[in-house]
CSV table of C-alpha atoms in Angstrom, one decimal:
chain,number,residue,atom,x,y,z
A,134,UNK,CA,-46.0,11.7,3.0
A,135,UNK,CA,-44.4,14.5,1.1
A,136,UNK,CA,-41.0,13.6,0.5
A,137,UNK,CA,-41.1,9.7,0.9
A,138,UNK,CA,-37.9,8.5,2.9
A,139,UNK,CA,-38.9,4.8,2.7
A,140,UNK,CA,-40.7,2.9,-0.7
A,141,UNK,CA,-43.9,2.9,-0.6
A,142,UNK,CA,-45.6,0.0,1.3
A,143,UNK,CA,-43.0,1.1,4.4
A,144,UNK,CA,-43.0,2.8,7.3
A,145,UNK,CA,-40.7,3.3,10.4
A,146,UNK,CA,-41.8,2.0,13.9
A,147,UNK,CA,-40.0,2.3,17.2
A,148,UNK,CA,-37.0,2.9,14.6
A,149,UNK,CA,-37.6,-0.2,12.5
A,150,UNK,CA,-38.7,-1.0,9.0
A,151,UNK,CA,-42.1,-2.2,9.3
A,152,UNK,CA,-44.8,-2.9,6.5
A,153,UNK,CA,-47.6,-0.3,6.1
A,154,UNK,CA,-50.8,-2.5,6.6
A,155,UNK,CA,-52.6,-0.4,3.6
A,156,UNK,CA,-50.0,0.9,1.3
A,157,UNK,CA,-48.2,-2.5,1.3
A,158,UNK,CA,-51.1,-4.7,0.9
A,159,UNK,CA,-51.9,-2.3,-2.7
A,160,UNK,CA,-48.1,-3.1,-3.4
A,161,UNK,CA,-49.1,-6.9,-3.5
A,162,UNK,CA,-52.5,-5.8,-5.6
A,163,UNK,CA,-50.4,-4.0,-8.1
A,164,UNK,CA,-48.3,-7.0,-8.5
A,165,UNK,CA,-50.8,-9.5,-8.8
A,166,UNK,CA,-52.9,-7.3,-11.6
A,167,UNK,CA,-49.8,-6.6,-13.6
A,168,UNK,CA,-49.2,-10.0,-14.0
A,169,UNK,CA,-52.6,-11.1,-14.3
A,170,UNK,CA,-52.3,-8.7,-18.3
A,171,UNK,CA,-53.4,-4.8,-16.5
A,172,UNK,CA,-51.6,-2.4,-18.2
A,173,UNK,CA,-50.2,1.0,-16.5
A,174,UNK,CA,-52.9,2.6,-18.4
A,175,UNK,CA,-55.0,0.8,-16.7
A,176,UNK,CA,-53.8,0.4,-13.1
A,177,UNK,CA,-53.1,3.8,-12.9
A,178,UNK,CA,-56.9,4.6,-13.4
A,179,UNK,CA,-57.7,2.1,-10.5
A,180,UNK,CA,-55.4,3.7,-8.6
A,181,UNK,CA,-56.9,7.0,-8.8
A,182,UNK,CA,-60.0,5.8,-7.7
A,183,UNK,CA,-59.0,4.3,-4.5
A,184,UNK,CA,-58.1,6.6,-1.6
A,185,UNK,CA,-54.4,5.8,-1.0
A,186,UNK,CA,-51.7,7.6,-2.8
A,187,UNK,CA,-48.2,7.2,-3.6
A,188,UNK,CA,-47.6,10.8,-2.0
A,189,UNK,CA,-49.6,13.1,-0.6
A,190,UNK,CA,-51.4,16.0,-2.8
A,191,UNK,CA,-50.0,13.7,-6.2
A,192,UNK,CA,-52.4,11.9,-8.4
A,193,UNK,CA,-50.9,8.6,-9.5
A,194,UNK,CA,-49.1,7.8,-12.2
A,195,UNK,CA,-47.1,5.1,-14.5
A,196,UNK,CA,-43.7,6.4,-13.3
A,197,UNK,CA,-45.0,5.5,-9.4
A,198,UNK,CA,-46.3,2.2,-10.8
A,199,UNK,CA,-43.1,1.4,-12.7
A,200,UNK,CA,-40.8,2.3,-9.6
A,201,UNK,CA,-43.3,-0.4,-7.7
A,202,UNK,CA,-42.7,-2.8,-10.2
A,203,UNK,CA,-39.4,-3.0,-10.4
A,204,UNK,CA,-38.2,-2.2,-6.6
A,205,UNK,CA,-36.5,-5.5,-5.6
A,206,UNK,CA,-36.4,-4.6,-1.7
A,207,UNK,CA,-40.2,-5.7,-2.0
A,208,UNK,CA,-39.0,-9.4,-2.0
A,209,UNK,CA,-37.6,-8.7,1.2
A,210,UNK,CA,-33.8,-7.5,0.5
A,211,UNK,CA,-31.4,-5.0,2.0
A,212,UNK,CA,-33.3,-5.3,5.5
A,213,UNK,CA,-37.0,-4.7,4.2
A,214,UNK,CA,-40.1,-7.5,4.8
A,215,UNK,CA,-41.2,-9.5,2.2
A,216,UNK,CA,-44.6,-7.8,0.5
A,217,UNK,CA,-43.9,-10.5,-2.7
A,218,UNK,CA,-42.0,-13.7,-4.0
A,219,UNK,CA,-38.9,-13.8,-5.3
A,220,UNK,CA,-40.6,-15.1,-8.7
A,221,UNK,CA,-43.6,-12.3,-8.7
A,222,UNK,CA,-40.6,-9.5,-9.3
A,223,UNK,CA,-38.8,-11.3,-12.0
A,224,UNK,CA,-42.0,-12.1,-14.3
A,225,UNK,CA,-42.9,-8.6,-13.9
A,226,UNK,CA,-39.7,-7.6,-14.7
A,227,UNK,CA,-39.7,-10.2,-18.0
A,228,UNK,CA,-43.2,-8.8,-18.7
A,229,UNK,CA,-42.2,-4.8,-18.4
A,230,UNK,CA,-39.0,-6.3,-20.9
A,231,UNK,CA,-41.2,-7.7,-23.3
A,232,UNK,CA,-43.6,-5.0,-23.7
A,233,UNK,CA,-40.0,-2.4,-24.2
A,234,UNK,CA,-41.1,-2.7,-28.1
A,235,UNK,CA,-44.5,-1.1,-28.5
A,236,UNK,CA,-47.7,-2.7,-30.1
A,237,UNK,CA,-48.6,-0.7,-32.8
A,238,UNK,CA,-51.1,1.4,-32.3
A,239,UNK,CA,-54.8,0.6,-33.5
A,240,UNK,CA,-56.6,2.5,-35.4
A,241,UNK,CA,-59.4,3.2,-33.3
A,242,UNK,CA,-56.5,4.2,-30.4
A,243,UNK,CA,-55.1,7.0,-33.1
A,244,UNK,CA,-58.6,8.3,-33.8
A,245,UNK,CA,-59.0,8.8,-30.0
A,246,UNK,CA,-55.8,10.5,-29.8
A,247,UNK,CA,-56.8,12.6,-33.0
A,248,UNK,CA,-59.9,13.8,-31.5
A,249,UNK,CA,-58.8,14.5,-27.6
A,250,UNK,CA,-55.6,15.7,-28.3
A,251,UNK,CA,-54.0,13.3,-25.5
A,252,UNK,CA,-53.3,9.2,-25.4
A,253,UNK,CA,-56.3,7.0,-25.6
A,254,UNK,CA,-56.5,4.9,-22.7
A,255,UNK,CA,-59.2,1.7,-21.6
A,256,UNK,CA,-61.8,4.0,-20.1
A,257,UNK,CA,-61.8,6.3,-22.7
A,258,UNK,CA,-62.5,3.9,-25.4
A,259,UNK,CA,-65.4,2.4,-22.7
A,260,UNK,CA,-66.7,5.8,-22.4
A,261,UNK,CA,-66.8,6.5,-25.9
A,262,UNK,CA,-68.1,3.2,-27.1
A,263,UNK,CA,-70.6,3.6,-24.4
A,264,UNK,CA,-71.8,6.7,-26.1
A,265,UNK,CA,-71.9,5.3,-29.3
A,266,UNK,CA,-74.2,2.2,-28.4
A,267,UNK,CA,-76.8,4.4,-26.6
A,268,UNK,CA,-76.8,6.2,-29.9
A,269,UNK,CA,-77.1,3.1,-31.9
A,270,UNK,CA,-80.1,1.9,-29.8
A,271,UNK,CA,-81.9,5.1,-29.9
A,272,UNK,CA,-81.0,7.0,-32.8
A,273,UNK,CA,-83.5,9.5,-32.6
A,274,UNK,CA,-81.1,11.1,-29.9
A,275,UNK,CA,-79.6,12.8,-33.0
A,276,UNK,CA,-81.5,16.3,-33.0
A,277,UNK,CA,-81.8,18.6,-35.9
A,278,UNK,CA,-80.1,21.9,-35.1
A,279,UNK,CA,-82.0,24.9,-34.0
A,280,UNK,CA,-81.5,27.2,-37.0
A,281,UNK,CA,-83.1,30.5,-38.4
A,282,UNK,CA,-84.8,30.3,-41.6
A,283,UNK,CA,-82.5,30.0,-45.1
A,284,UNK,CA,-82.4,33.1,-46.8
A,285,UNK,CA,-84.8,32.8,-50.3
A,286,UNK,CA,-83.8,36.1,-51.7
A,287,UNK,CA,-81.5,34.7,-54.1
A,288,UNK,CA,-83.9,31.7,-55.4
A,289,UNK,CA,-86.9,33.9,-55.9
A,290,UNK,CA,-85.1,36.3,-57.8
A,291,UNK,CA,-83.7,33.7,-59.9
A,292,UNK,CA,-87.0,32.1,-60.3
A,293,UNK,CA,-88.6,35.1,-61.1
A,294,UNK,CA,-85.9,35.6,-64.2
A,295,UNK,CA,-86.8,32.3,-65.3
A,296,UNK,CA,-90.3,32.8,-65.2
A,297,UNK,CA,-89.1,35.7,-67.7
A,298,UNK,CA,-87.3,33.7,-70.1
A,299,UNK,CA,-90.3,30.7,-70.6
A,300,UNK,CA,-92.6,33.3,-71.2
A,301,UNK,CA,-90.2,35.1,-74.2
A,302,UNK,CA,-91.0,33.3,-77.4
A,303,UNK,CA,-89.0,31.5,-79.0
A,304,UNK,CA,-87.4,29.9,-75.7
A,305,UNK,CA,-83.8,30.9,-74.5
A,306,UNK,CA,-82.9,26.9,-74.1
A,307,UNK,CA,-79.2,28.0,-72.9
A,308,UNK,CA,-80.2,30.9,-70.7
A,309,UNK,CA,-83.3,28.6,-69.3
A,310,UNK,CA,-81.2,25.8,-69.0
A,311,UNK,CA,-78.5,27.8,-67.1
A,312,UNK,CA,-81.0,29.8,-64.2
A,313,UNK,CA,-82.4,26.4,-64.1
A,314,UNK,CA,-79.0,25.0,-62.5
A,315,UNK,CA,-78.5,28.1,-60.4
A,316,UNK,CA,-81.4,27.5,-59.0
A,317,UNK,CA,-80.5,24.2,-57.8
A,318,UNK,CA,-77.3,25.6,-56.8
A,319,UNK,CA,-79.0,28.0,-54.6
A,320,UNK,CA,-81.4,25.7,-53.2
A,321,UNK,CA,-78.4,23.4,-52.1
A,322,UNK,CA,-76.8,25.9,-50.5
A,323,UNK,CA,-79.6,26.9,-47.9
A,324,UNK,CA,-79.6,23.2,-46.4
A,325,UNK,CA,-77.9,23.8,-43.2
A,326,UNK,CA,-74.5,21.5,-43.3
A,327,UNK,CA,-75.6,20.1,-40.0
A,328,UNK,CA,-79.5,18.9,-41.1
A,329,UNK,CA,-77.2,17.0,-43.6
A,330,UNK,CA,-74.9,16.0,-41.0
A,331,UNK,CA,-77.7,14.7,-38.9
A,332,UNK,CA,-79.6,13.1,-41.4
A,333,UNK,CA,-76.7,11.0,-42.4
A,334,UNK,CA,-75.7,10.1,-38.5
A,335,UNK,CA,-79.2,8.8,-38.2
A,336,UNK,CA,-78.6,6.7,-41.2
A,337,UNK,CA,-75.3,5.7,-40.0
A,338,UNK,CA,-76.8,4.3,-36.5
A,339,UNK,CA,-79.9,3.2,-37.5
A,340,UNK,CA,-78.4,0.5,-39.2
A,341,UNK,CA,-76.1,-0.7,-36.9
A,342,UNK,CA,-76.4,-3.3,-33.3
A,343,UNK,CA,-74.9,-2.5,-30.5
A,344,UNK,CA,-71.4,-3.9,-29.8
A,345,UNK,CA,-68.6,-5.0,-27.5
A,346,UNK,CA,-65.6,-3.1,-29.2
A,347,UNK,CA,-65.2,0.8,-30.4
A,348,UNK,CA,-65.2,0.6,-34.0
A,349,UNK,CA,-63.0,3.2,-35.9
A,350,UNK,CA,-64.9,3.1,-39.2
A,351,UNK,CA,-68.0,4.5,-36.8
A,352,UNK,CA,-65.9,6.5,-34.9
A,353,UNK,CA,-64.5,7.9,-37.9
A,354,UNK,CA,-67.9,9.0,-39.4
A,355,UNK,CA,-69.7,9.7,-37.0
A,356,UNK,CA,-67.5,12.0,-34.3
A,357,UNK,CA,-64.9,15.0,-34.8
A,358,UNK,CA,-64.1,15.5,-31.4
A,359,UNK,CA,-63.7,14.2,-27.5
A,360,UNK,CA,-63.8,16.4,-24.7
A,361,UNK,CA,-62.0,15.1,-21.7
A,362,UNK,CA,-63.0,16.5,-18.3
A,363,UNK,CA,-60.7,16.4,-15.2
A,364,UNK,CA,-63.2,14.1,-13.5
A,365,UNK,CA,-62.6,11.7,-16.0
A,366,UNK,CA,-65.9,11.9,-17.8
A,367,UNK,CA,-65.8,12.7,-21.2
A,368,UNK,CA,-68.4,13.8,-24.0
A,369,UNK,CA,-68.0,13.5,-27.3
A,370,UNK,CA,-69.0,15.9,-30.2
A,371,UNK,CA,-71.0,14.7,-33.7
A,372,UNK,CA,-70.3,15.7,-37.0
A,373,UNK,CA,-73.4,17.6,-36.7
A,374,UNK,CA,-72.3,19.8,-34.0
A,375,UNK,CA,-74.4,17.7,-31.5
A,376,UNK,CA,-72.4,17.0,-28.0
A,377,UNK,CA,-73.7,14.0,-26.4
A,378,UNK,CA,-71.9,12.8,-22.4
A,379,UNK,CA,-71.6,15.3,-20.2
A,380,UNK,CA,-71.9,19.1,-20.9
């Protein structure tokens, strides 16, 4: 409904205050995960998945999930059926109290906010670790970037000087010495940034096993940003410029 006249888990029938079979039976869901330790975070994202919403045309949210939460007509007052206990309301009430302080946030939940510009929630950090593991069991995932050939011009020409000053007798140790490090200079310079990039990831994974919890020291070196999509798939992008997830 667009405008909801009654909470939801309600309806009207024959002029009466009735329970709505579906919606008020997802009222008793929302209680009974709350209290069993889901966050909003995470309720909300179950919710969004399911094909009953709060009102019509609006994805869910943690304000709809709050008002649920702490509506006391669902124990049955001011003339509404019972869709909970008496007690069900008051521990989530002492639970929603409790939590007024926020936890700290982890590391690893600032580095996902960092890189995707928007909270971290549960899935994200699934999705993401997800990622990560199928890169830790098969490293060789990590591709070299397609790249056009590193310009020489400035090493041969250097080289070519050098060759110069060896064959000049007596020896020009400074001005030898000198090309010498230019020429290392130059060489460094042509390696692409991202063959760097990936040979390092490689090394980073390869020596890893796959785990149960997003690590932030990984996360840290290995990715420099998340793309969130509005399906609610995600890829993430390497410090090599490689995107892994969806594209």
């Amino acid at each position: 409904m667009g405008n909801r006249k009654q909470p939801f888990g309600y309806r009207v029938v024959m002029g009466e205050i009735a329970l709505h079979p579906q919606e008020s039976k997802l009222v008793e869901y929302i209680f009974q995960q709350y209290l069993a330790g889901a966050t909003y975070n995470t309720l909300v994202e179950e919710l969004r998945e399911q094909s009953i919403p709060y009102d019509e045309g609006k994805l869910w949210n943690k304000n709809m999930v709050a008002r649920i939460l702490e509506d006391s007509r669902y124990t049955g007052e001011r003339g509404y059926p019972p869709v909970i206990d008496r007690e069900a309301l008051e521990k989530a009430l002492e639970k929603r109290s409790a939590k007024q302080t926020a936890a700290p946030k982890t590391d690893t939940q600032k580095l996902l906010r960092r890189f995707s510009g928007r909270p971290s929630t549960a899935r994200m950090e699934r999705q993401v670790l997800d990622l990560l593991n199928s890169l830790i069991i098969s490293p060789e995932q990590l591709r070299f970037p397609a790249t056009a050939p590193p310009d020489q011009s400035t090493e041969r020409s250097l080289q070519r000087e050098l060759d110069r000053v060896m064959e000049c007798q007596p020896i020009d140790e400074d001005a030898a010495k000198s090309l010498i490090l230019s020429i290392a200079a130059a060489q460094y310079s042509a390696v692409d940034s991202r063959e760097y990039e990936t040979v390092r990831l490689r090394r980073v994974f390869s020596g890893r096993q796959s785990t149960t919890a997003l690590d932030a020291e990984l996360l840290q070196r290995s990715v420099s940003a998340i793309h969130c999509h509005n399906d609610g798939s995600l890829n993430i992008k390497l410090k090599n410029g490689q995107v892994i997830g969806k594209e």
